[in-house]
């Protein structure tokens, strides 16, 4: 036993170890270069990205915040993501409850409708959606609620399947006992079922929050008002321009990734398992 | 179920309606409209009338050489998935399941790009690949490799984006494979060791064969994901230079919102719809994955 273990450590262990370190460098080094560049003057960046910043130019961050309104875009994106997540959790869990715990004839149809929602490419909706928004007066472009409603619709299927899958596993006797005790449906749902389903709610919340914070295409289509720019549109503004001030651009990249990085460090395990579950279900 | 069941049914409907309503209004109706509108030409101005043109939009799509090129790019994306992404993610999955001291650090690091805003990641790479000043060209010069204009050269643009895509999502696929590795019972390895199997033999005969299911999942995700890909190409090249790196979805966007051929955009949308559904049915059937 001991010997075979050392043999295995001998070759594959070291080769894989070296590969792991190389991949870690490949993953981290670009971010390190970006951090360095965010603290450099333009001349320094054009000189060589490899060098350390000579004298940290914190002014770049000031320009990114005041000029490109980066903090503002971050707040907008967080607001959109929080509202959409709340919507997906509420509507998704309600749907999940009926689909997973009740026996209605229409359940199967509803399930199929949402299943197609996961498979279909949302890009096919771009043109009709644009037309619809320009035609229907209550759906204003440049209004966050329009985007929030769209985001909820897009993220609903994935959240629904995660929550329905979880609720299916909860014993049905619980419902019967609650009904005998005189609970009506909302009481049963909000007081008993939702608290038990917390793990599934957390997973759906994480997936939805990340997707909405990072969303680009619908924001790009419907938001033209600069005060309402999201993170993605704010950054797209820089793309492809060999601008005179690259420092602030790198600063903006760092600033916009920071909230997600903190979020990731706080809920690492949950985010990793949640996104994997989401991808596999999808 | 017996007492007050009528009242319960009303509650159930009330629970379903809000979510279903949003989903139908913002996804199902626009999708059906895209099919209907693909038979019309429209210039994008809300008040101007749509003109019925029959199959002309589709004819324009299928005679467009850029469209065929975008399908080649989809194939390249898929090839990149199987040749680059799959082996790397699989190796990373093995790594985070071995007993390295830095195991936790590795796992955290490898997964990190997945959670960051894709726009930020894409933008970062645009500048890291920038000719002459970017990190990658500088490093290549160090090693006396030929100069490549990664995003500016029509032959290289799509390949560069594909590689950045694999760099970003290696961590996610690593965890998919890792779920498979974790599920392999430890006793299998123990008994293989007793039978004198080498490390490679264990990997070959136990890990690979026990993980078929997860390679299937990867394949389905990769194939159905590639046909729909939009974000990174859009961020990094916008489909350029000279439309060399277009994917069907970016082409839809460009035709509709840049060139104002909304009918053609819709026709590509219908193509994406049909191709997307066909591919996911086909791959699911092909790899016949059980429910859950």
Coordinates of C-alpha atoms in Angstrom, one line a residue:
Chain A
X1 CA 0.0 0.0 0.0
X2 CA 2.6 2.5 1.1
X3 CA 4.8 1.7 -1.7
X4 CA 2.3 2.0 -4.5
X5 CA 1.3 5.4 -3.0
X6 CA 4.9 6.7 -3.3
X7 CA 5.2 5.3 -6.8
X8 CA 2.1 7.3 -7.8
X9 CA 3.5 10.4 -6.2
X10 CA 6.7 9.9 -8.2
X11 CA 5.5 10.7 -11.7
X12 CA 1.9 11.7 -12.3
X13 CA 1.7 13.6 -9.0
X14 CA 4.6 15.9 -9.9
X15 CA 3.6 16.3 -13.6
X16 CA 0.1 17.3 -12.6
X17 CA 1.4 19.5 -9.8
X18 CA 3.6 21.4 -12.3
X19 CA 0.6 21.8 -14.6
X20 CA -1.5 23.0 -11.7
X21 CA 1.0 25.7 -11.0
X22 CA 1.3 26.7 -14.6
X23 CA -2.4 27.0 -15.0
X24 CA -2.7 29.0 -11.8
X25 CA -0.1 31.4 -13.2
X26 CA -1.9 31.6 -16.5
X27 CA -5.1 32.4 -14.6
X28 CA -3.7 34.9 -12.2
X29 CA -1.0 36.7 -14.1
X30 CA -3.4 38.5 -16.5
X31 CA -5.2 39.9 -13.5
X32 CA -1.9 41.0 -11.9
X33 CA -0.9 42.7 -15.1
X34 CA -4.3 44.4 -15.2
X35 CA -3.9 45.6 -11.6
X36 CA -0.4 46.9 -12.4
X37 CA -1.6 48.6 -15.5
X38 CA -4.4 50.3 -13.6
X39 CA -1.7 52.1 -11.6
X40 CA 0.4 53.2 -14.5
X41 CA 0.6 56.3 -16.7
X42 CA -0.2 55.8 -20.4
X43 CA 3.5 56.0 -21.3
X44 CA 4.3 53.3 -18.8
X45 CA 1.7 51.0 -20.2
X46 CA 2.8 51.6 -23.7
X47 CA 6.4 51.0 -22.5
X48 CA 5.9 47.5 -21.2
X49 CA 3.0 45.8 -19.5
X50 CA 5.5 43.5 -17.7
X51 CA 7.1 46.3 -15.6
X52 CA 5.9 47.2 -12.1
X53 CA 4.3 50.6 -11.8
X54 CA 7.0 53.1 -11.0
X55 CA 4.9 55.3 -8.9
X56 CA 1.3 54.1 -8.4
X57 CA -1.1 56.5 -10.2
X58 CA -4.2 56.3 -8.0
X59 CA -5.5 59.1 -10.0
X60 CA -6.6 56.5 -12.6
X61 CA -9.2 55.2 -10.2
X62 CA -10.4 58.8 -9.6
X63 CA -10.8 59.2 -13.3
X64 CA -12.6 55.9 -13.7
X65 CA -15.0 56.8 -10.9
X66 CA -15.7 60.4 -11.9
X67 CA -15.2 60.3 -15.7
X68 CA -16.5 56.8 -16.7
X69 CA -18.9 56.8 -13.7
X70 CA -17.8 53.2 -12.8
X71 CA -19.2 53.2 -9.3
X72 CA -22.5 54.4 -10.7
X73 CA -22.6 51.5 -13.2
X74 CA -21.8 49.0 -10.4
X75 CA -24.6 50.3 -8.3
X76 CA -27.0 50.1 -11.3
X77 CA -26.0 46.5 -12.0
X78 CA -26.3 45.5 -8.4
X79 CA -29.7 47.1 -8.2
X80 CA -30.9 45.3 -11.3
X81 CA -29.4 42.0 -10.1
X82 CA -31.0 42.2 -6.7
X83 CA -34.5 43.0 -8.0
X84 CA -34.3 40.4 -10.7
X85 CA -33.1 37.8 -8.2
X86 CA -36.0 38.6 -5.8
X87 CA -38.4 38.2 -8.6
X88 CA -37.0 34.9 -9.8
X89 CA -37.0 33.6 -6.2
X90 CA -40.6 34.6 -5.5
X91 CA -42.2 33.6 -8.8
X92 CA -39.9 30.7 -9.4
X93 CA -40.5 29.1 -6.0
X94 CA -44.3 29.6 -6.3
X95 CA -44.3 27.9 -9.6
X96 CA -41.9 25.2 -8.3
X97 CA -44.3 24.5 -5.4
X98 CA -47.3 23.8 -7.6
X99 CA -45.3 21.9 -10.2
X100 CA -43.4 19.7 -7.8
X101 CA -46.1 19.1 -5.1
X102 CA -49.5 19.2 -6.8
X103 CA -51.1 16.9 -9.3
X104 CA -52.7 19.2 -11.9
X105 CA -53.3 18.3 -15.5
X106 CA -51.7 21.5 -16.6
X107 CA -48.4 20.9 -14.7
X108 CA -46.9 18.9 -17.6
X109 CA -47.7 21.6 -20.1
X110 CA -46.2 24.3 -17.9
X111 CA -43.1 22.2 -17.3
X112 CA -42.6 21.7 -21.0
X113 CA -43.0 25.4 -21.7
X114 CA -40.3 26.3 -19.3
X115 CA -38.1 23.4 -20.5
X116 CA -38.1 24.9 -24.0
X117 CA -37.1 28.2 -22.4
X118 CA -33.9 26.6 -21.3
X119 CA -33.1 25.2 -24.7
X120 CA -34.1 28.2 -26.9
X121 CA -31.5 30.8 -27.7
X122 CA -32.6 34.2 -26.3
X123 CA -30.9 36.0 -29.2
X124 CA -33.8 35.0 -31.4
X125 CA -36.0 37.3 -29.3
X126 CA -33.9 40.4 -29.8
X127 CA -35.7 42.0 -32.7
X128 CA -39.3 41.2 -31.6
X129 CA -38.4 42.4 -28.1
X130 CA -37.1 45.6 -29.5
X131 CA -40.2 46.1 -31.5
X132 CA -42.4 45.2 -28.5
X133 CA -40.7 47.7 -26.2
X134 CA -41.0 50.5 -28.8
X135 CA -44.7 49.8 -29.3
X136 CA -46.0 49.2 -25.8
X137 CA -46.0 52.4 -23.8
X138 CA -45.8 51.0 -20.3
X139 CA -42.6 49.2 -21.2
X140 CA -40.3 52.2 -21.4
X141 CA -36.8 51.7 -22.7
X142 CA -34.2 53.2 -20.3
X143 CA -36.4 52.1 -17.4
X144 CA -34.9 49.5 -15.0
X145 CA -38.2 47.8 -14.5
X146 CA -38.4 46.8 -18.2
X147 CA -35.0 45.2 -17.9
X148 CA -35.9 43.5 -14.6
X149 CA -39.0 42.0 -16.1
X150 CA -36.9 40.6 -19.0
X151 CA -34.2 39.3 -16.7
X152 CA -36.8 37.5 -14.5
X153 CA -38.3 35.9 -17.6
X154 CA -34.9 34.7 -18.8
X155 CA -33.7 33.4 -15.5
X156 CA -36.9 31.9 -14.4
X157 CA -36.6 28.4 -16.0
X158 CA -33.2 27.6 -14.5
X159 CA -34.3 28.8 -11.0
X160 CA -37.6 26.9 -11.4
X161 CA -35.9 23.6 -12.2
X162 CA -33.5 23.9 -9.3
X163 CA -36.2 24.8 -6.8
X164 CA -38.7 22.2 -8.2
X165 CA -36.0 19.5 -8.0
X166 CA -35.4 20.3 -4.4
X167 CA -39.0 20.6 -3.3
X168 CA -39.8 17.3 -4.9
X169 CA -37.5 15.7 -2.4
X170 CA -39.4 17.1 0.6
X171 CA -41.8 14.7 2.2
X172 CA -45.4 15.3 1.1
X173 CA -46.7 14.3 4.5
X174 CA -45.6 17.6 5.7
X175 CA -48.2 19.3 3.5
X176 CA -50.9 17.0 4.6
X177 CA -50.1 17.6 8.3
X178 CA -50.1 21.3 7.7
X179 CA -53.4 21.3 6.0
X180 CA -54.9 19.2 8.7
X181 CA -53.6 21.8 11.2
X182 CA -55.5 24.4 9.3
X183 CA -52.9 26.0 7.1
X184 CA -54.0 27.5 3.9
X185 CA -51.9 27.4 0.8
X186 CA -50.0 30.6 1.3
X187 CA -49.3 29.8 4.9
X188 CA -48.1 26.4 4.1
X189 CA -45.9 27.7 1.3
X190 CA -44.3 30.8 3.0
X191 CA -44.1 29.5 6.6
X192 CA -43.2 25.9 6.1
X193 CA -42.0 25.0 2.6
X194 CA -39.9 28.1 1.8
X195 CA -37.8 27.9 5.0
X196 CA -37.0 24.3 4.3
X197 CA -36.1 25.0 0.7
X198 CA -33.4 27.5 1.6
X199 CA -30.5 25.6 0.0
X200 CA -32.3 25.6 -3.3
X201 CA -33.3 29.2 -3.0
X202 CA -29.6 30.1 -2.3
X203 CA -28.4 28.3 -5.4
X204 CA -31.0 29.9 -7.6
X205 CA -30.2 33.3 -6.1
X206 CA -26.5 33.0 -6.8
X207 CA -27.0 31.9 -10.4
X208 CA -29.6 34.7 -11.1
X209 CA -27.5 37.3 -9.3
X210 CA -24.4 36.6 -11.3
X211 CA -26.2 36.3 -14.6
X212 CA -28.0 39.6 -14.1
X213 CA -24.9 41.5 -12.8
X214 CA -23.0 40.3 -15.9
X215 CA -25.8 40.6 -18.4
X216 CA -25.0 42.6 -21.5
X217 CA -27.1 42.3 -24.6
X218 CA -30.5 43.5 -23.3
X219 CA -29.0 46.3 -21.4
X220 CA -27.1 47.3 -24.5
X221 CA -30.4 47.3 -26.5
X222 CA -32.6 49.2 -24.1
X223 CA -30.4 51.5 -22.1
X224 CA -29.2 54.6 -23.9
X225 CA -29.3 57.0 -20.9
X226 CA -25.8 57.3 -19.6
X227 CA -27.0 57.7 -16.0
X228 CA -28.5 54.2 -16.3
X229 CA -25.5 52.4 -17.8
X230 CA -24.8 49.0 -16.3
X231 CA -21.3 47.5 -15.7
X232 CA -21.3 45.8 -19.1
X233 CA -22.3 48.8 -21.2
X234 CA -19.9 51.0 -19.2
X235 CA -17.1 48.7 -20.1
X236 CA -18.1 48.2 -23.7
X237 CA -17.6 51.9 -24.1
X238 CA -13.8 51.2 -23.9
X239 CA -13.6 48.3 -26.2
X240 CA -11.3 48.5 -29.2
X241 CA -10.2 52.0 -28.5
X242 CA -6.5 52.5 -28.1
X243 CA -7.4 55.4 -26.0
X244 CA -5.2 58.1 -24.7
X245 CA -5.9 57.0 -21.2
X246 CA -5.7 53.3 -20.7
X247 CA -4.9 53.5 -17.0
X248 CA -8.5 54.5 -16.1
X249 CA -9.8 51.7 -18.3
X250 CA -7.8 49.1 -16.4
X251 CA -8.9 50.7 -13.2
X252 CA -12.6 50.4 -14.4
X253 CA -12.0 46.7 -15.1
X254 CA -10.6 46.1 -11.6
X255 CA -13.4 48.1 -10.0
X256 CA -16.2 46.2 -11.7
X257 CA -14.7 42.8 -11.0
X258 CA -14.2 43.7 -7.3
X259 CA -17.8 43.2 -6.1
X260 CA -18.0 39.8 -7.8
X261 CA -14.6 38.9 -6.3
X262 CA -15.7 39.8 -2.8
X263 CA -19.0 37.9 -3.4
X264 CA -17.0 34.9 -4.6
X265 CA -14.6 34.9 -1.6
X266 CA -17.6 35.1 0.8
X267 CA -19.7 32.3 -0.7
X268 CA -17.1 30.3 -2.6
X269 CA -18.4 26.8 -2.1
X270 CA -22.0 27.7 -2.6
X271 CA -21.2 29.6 -5.8
X272 CA -19.1 26.8 -7.2
X273 CA -21.6 24.1 -6.6
X274 CA -24.5 26.4 -7.6
X275 CA -23.0 27.4 -11.0
X276 CA -22.1 23.8 -11.7
X277 CA -25.6 22.6 -10.9
X278 CA -27.0 25.4 -13.1
X279 CA -24.8 24.5 -16.0
X280 CA -25.6 20.8 -15.8
X281 CA -29.3 21.4 -15.5
X282 CA -29.3 23.9 -18.4
Chain B
X1 CA -56.6 17.3 -1.0
X2 CA -60.3 16.5 -0.2
X3 CA -61.3 19.3 2.1
X4 CA -61.4 22.8 0.5
X5 CA -59.7 21.5 -2.6
X6 CA -61.5 23.9 -4.8
X7 CA -60.1 26.8 -2.9
X8 CA -56.7 25.2 -3.1
X9 CA -56.9 25.0 -6.8
X10 CA -57.5 28.7 -7.1
X11 CA -54.4 29.3 -4.9
X12 CA -52.4 27.0 -7.1
X13 CA -53.4 29.0 -10.2
X14 CA -52.6 32.3 -8.4
X15 CA -49.1 30.8 -7.7
X16 CA -48.5 29.9 -11.3
X17 CA -49.8 32.9 -13.1
X18 CA -47.3 35.7 -12.3
X19 CA -44.2 33.7 -13.4
X20 CA -45.9 32.1 -16.3
X21 CA -47.2 35.4 -17.5
X22 CA -43.8 37.0 -17.5
X23 CA -42.2 34.0 -19.2
X24 CA -44.8 34.0 -21.9
X25 CA -44.8 37.7 -22.5
X26 CA -41.1 38.2 -22.6
X27 CA -39.9 34.9 -24.1
X28 CA -42.5 32.8 -25.7
X29 CA -44.3 35.6 -27.6
X30 CA -41.1 37.3 -28.8
X31 CA -39.9 33.9 -30.0
X32 CA -43.0 33.2 -31.9
X33 CA -43.0 36.7 -33.3
X34 CA -39.5 36.2 -34.6
X35 CA -40.7 33.3 -36.6
X36 CA -43.6 35.3 -38.0
X37 CA -41.5 38.4 -38.6
X38 CA -38.9 36.5 -40.5
X39 CA -41.2 36.5 -43.5
X40 CA -41.3 40.4 -43.5
X41 CA -38.7 43.0 -44.2
X42 CA -38.6 45.9 -41.8
X43 CA -36.2 48.9 -41.4
X44 CA -36.5 49.2 -37.7
X45 CA -38.5 52.4 -37.5
X46 CA -41.5 51.7 -35.2
X47 CA -44.1 53.5 -37.3
X48 CA -43.0 52.2 -40.7
X49 CA -44.9 49.2 -42.0
X50 CA -43.4 45.7 -42.3
X51 CA -43.4 44.3 -45.8
X52 CA -44.2 40.7 -46.6
X53 CA -41.4 39.2 -48.5
X54 CA -42.0 35.5 -48.2
X55 CA -38.8 33.5 -47.9
X56 CA -36.5 36.2 -49.2
X57 CA -34.9 36.8 -45.8
X58 CA -33.9 33.2 -45.6
X59 CA -32.6 33.3 -49.2
X60 CA -30.5 36.3 -48.2
X61 CA -29.1 34.4 -45.2
X62 CA -28.3 31.3 -47.0
X63 CA -26.6 33.0 -49.9
X64 CA -24.6 35.2 -47.6
X65 CA -21.0 34.0 -47.4
X66 CA -20.5 35.5 -44.0
X67 CA -23.3 33.3 -42.7
X68 CA -21.6 30.2 -43.9
X69 CA -18.4 31.5 -42.5
X70 CA -20.1 31.9 -39.1
X71 CA -21.1 28.3 -39.2
X72 CA -17.4 27.4 -39.8
X73 CA -16.6 29.5 -36.7
X74 CA -19.2 27.5 -34.8
X75 CA -17.4 24.3 -35.8
X76 CA -14.1 25.9 -34.7
X77 CA -15.7 26.8 -31.4
X78 CA -16.8 23.2 -30.9
X79 CA -13.4 21.9 -32.0
X80 CA -11.8 24.2 -29.4
X81 CA -14.1 22.8 -26.8
X82 CA -13.2 19.2 -27.4
X83 CA -9.5 19.7 -28.2
X84 CA -8.6 22.4 -25.7
X85 CA -11.3 22.9 -23.1
X86 CA -12.1 19.2 -22.4
X87 CA -8.5 18.0 -21.7
X88 CA -7.6 21.0 -19.6
X89 CA -10.8 20.9 -17.5
X90 CA -10.4 17.2 -17.0
X91 CA -6.8 17.6 -15.9
X92 CA -7.8 20.4 -13.5
X93 CA -10.5 18.2 -12.1
X94 CA -8.0 15.4 -11.4
X95 CA -5.7 18.0 -9.8
X96 CA -8.3 19.4 -7.3
X97 CA -9.1 15.9 -6.3
X98 CA -5.5 15.0 -5.4
X99 CA -3.9 15.6 -2.1
X100 CA -1.9 18.8 -2.9
X101 CA -1.2 21.2 -0.1
X102 CA -2.4 24.0 -2.4
X103 CA -5.6 22.2 -3.4
X104 CA -7.9 24.8 -2.0
X105 CA -5.9 27.6 -3.6
X106 CA -5.9 25.8 -6.9
X107 CA -9.7 25.3 -6.9
X108 CA -10.5 28.9 -5.9
X109 CA -8.1 30.2 -8.5
X110 CA -9.1 28.0 -11.4
X111 CA -12.8 28.8 -10.9
X112 CA -12.3 32.6 -10.4
X113 CA -12.7 33.8 -14.0
X114 CA -16.1 32.2 -14.2
X115 CA -17.7 34.5 -11.7
X116 CA -16.2 37.8 -13.0
X117 CA -18.1 40.0 -15.4
X118 CA -17.5 38.6 -18.9
X119 CA -17.2 42.1 -20.3
X120 CA -14.4 42.9 -17.9
X121 CA -12.6 39.6 -18.7
X122 CA -13.1 40.1 -22.5
X123 CA -11.9 43.7 -22.3
X124 CA -8.9 42.7 -20.3
X125 CA -7.9 40.2 -22.9
X126 CA -8.4 42.7 -25.8
X127 CA -5.6 44.7 -24.3
X128 CA -3.5 41.8 -23.2
X129 CA -3.5 40.7 -26.8
X130 CA -3.1 44.2 -28.3
X131 CA -0.2 44.2 -30.9
X132 CA 3.1 45.4 -29.6
X133 CA 1.9 46.8 -26.2
X134 CA 0.0 43.7 -25.0
X135 CA 1.3 41.2 -22.5
X136 CA 1.0 38.2 -24.9
X137 CA 2.8 39.9 -27.9
X138 CA 5.5 41.0 -25.5
X139 CA 6.0 37.5 -24.2
X140 CA 6.0 36.1 -27.7
X141 CA 8.7 38.5 -28.7
X142 CA 10.8 37.3 -25.7
X143 CA 10.7 33.8 -27.0
X144 CA 11.3 35.0 -30.6
X145 CA 8.0 33.8 -31.8
X146 CA 6.5 35.3 -34.9
X147 CA 4.4 38.4 -34.4
X148 CA 0.6 37.8 -34.5
X149 CA -2.1 40.4 -34.6
X150 CA -4.4 38.2 -32.6
X151 CA -7.7 40.1 -32.9
X152 CA -6.8 42.1 -36.0
X153 CA -5.9 39.2 -38.2
X154 CA -9.0 37.6 -39.8
X155 CA -7.4 34.2 -39.6
X156 CA -6.5 34.6 -35.9
X157 CA -9.5 36.6 -34.5
X158 CA -11.8 33.7 -33.9
X159 CA -9.1 31.4 -32.6
X160 CA -8.0 34.0 -30.1
X161 CA -11.6 34.5 -28.8
X162 CA -12.0 30.7 -28.6
X163 CA -8.8 30.4 -26.5
X164 CA -10.0 33.2 -24.2
X165 CA -13.3 31.4 -23.9
X166 CA -11.6 28.2 -22.8
X167 CA -9.4 30.1 -20.4
X168 CA -12.5 31.6 -18.8
X169 CA -14.6 28.5 -18.6
X170 CA -12.0 25.8 -17.8
X171 CA -12.9 26.3 -14.1
X172 CA -16.6 25.6 -14.6
X173 CA -16.1 22.5 -16.6
X174 CA -13.4 21.4 -14.1
X175 CA -16.2 21.2 -11.5
X176 CA -18.5 19.2 -13.8
X177 CA -15.7 16.6 -14.2
X178 CA -14.8 16.9 -10.6
X179 CA -18.4 15.9 -9.6
X180 CA -17.8 12.7 -11.6
X181 CA -14.5 12.0 -10.0
X182 CA -15.9 12.4 -6.5
X183 CA -18.7 10.0 -7.4
X184 CA -16.3 7.1 -8.1
X185 CA -16.2 4.8 -5.1
X186 CA -12.8 4.8 -3.4
X187 CA -12.8 1.0 -3.1
X188 CA -12.4 0.6 -6.8
X189 CA -9.0 2.3 -6.6
X190 CA -8.1 0.3 -3.5
X191 CA -8.8 -3.0 -5.1
X192 CA -7.1 -2.0 -8.3
X193 CA -4.0 -1.1 -6.3
X194 CA -4.1 -4.5 -4.7
X195 CA -4.3 -6.0 -8.1
X196 CA -1.2 -4.1 -9.0
X197 CA -2.6 -1.5 -11.4
X198 CA -0.4 1.5 -12.0
X199 CA -1.6 5.1 -11.6
X200 CA -2.1 5.4 -15.3
X201 CA -4.0 2.1 -15.6
X202 CA -6.2 3.3 -12.8
X203 CA -7.0 6.5 -14.6
X204 CA -7.5 4.7 -17.9
X205 CA -9.7 1.9 -16.7
X206 CA -11.5 3.3 -13.7
X207 CA -11.6 7.1 -14.0
X208 CA -12.3 7.2 -17.7
X209 CA -14.9 4.5 -17.8
X210 CA -16.7 5.6 -14.7
X211 CA -16.9 9.1 -16.0
X212 CA -18.5 8.5 -19.4
X213 CA -21.7 10.2 -18.1
X214 CA -19.8 13.4 -17.4
X215 CA -18.1 13.4 -20.8
X216 CA -21.6 13.1 -22.2
X217 CA -22.8 16.1 -20.2
X218 CA -19.7 18.1 -21.3
X219 CA -20.4 17.2 -24.9
X220 CA -24.0 18.3 -24.8
X221 CA -23.2 21.5 -23.0
X222 CA -20.3 22.2 -25.4
X223 CA -22.3 21.6 -28.6
X224 CA -25.4 23.4 -27.6
X225 CA -23.4 26.2 -26.1
X226 CA -21.3 26.8 -29.1
X227 CA -24.1 27.3 -31.6
X228 CA -25.6 30.0 -29.3
X229 CA -22.3 31.7 -28.4
X230 CA -22.5 35.5 -28.5
X231 CA -20.9 37.3 -25.6
X232 CA -17.1 36.9 -25.9
X233 CA -17.1 37.3 -29.7
X234 CA -19.3 40.4 -29.4
X235 CA -17.1 41.9 -26.7
X236 CA -13.7 41.2 -28.2
X237 CA -14.1 41.6 -31.9
X238 CA -17.8 42.5 -32.6
X239 CA -17.6 39.9 -35.3
X240 CA -14.7 41.6 -37.1
X241 CA -12.2 42.2 -38.6
X242 CA -14.2 42.3 -41.8
X243 CA -16.7 39.9 -40.2
X244 CA -14.2 37.1 -40.0
X245 CA -15.1 36.1 -36.5
X246 CA -18.9 36.3 -36.8
X247 CA -21.0 33.7 -35.0
X248 CA -24.7 33.3 -36.0
X249 CA -25.8 35.2 -32.9
X250 CA -23.4 38.1 -33.4
X251 CA -24.4 38.2 -37.1
X252 CA -28.1 38.4 -36.0
X253 CA -27.2 41.4 -33.9
X254 CA -25.1 43.1 -36.6
X255 CA -27.6 42.5 -39.4
X256 CA -30.5 43.8 -37.3
X257 CA -29.0 46.6 -35.2
X258 CA -26.0 47.7 -37.2
X259 CA -27.1 47.2 -40.9
X260 CA -30.9 47.6 -40.0
X261 CA -31.9 44.5 -41.9
X262 CA -34.3 43.4 -39.2
X263 CA -35.9 40.8 -41.5
X264 CA -32.5 39.1 -42.1
X265 CA -31.8 39.3 -38.4
X266 CA -35.1 37.5 -37.6
X267 CA -34.3 34.8 -40.2
X268 CA -31.0 34.1 -38.5
X269 CA -33.0 34.0 -35.2
X270 CA -35.2 31.4 -36.7
X271 CA -32.2 29.4 -37.9
X272 CA -30.7 29.6 -34.3
X273 CA -34.0 28.5 -32.9
X274 CA -34.3 25.5 -35.2
X275 CA -30.6 24.6 -34.9
X276 CA -30.6 25.1 -31.2
X277 CA -33.6 22.8 -30.6
X278 CA -32.4 20.2 -33.1
X279 CA -28.9 20.1 -31.6
X280 CA -30.1 19.7 -28.1
X281 CA -32.6 17.0 -29.0
X282 CA -30.0 15.3 -31.1
X283 CA -27.2 15.4 -28.5
X284 CA -29.5 14.4 -25.8
X285 CA -30.7 11.4 -27.8
X286 CA -27.2 10.6 -29.0
X287 CA -25.7 10.6 -25.6
X288 CA -29.1 9.4 -24.1
X289 CA -28.7 10.9 -20.7
X290 CA -31.1 9.7 -18.1
X291 CA -33.3 12.2 -16.4
X292 CA -31.1 13.6 -13.6

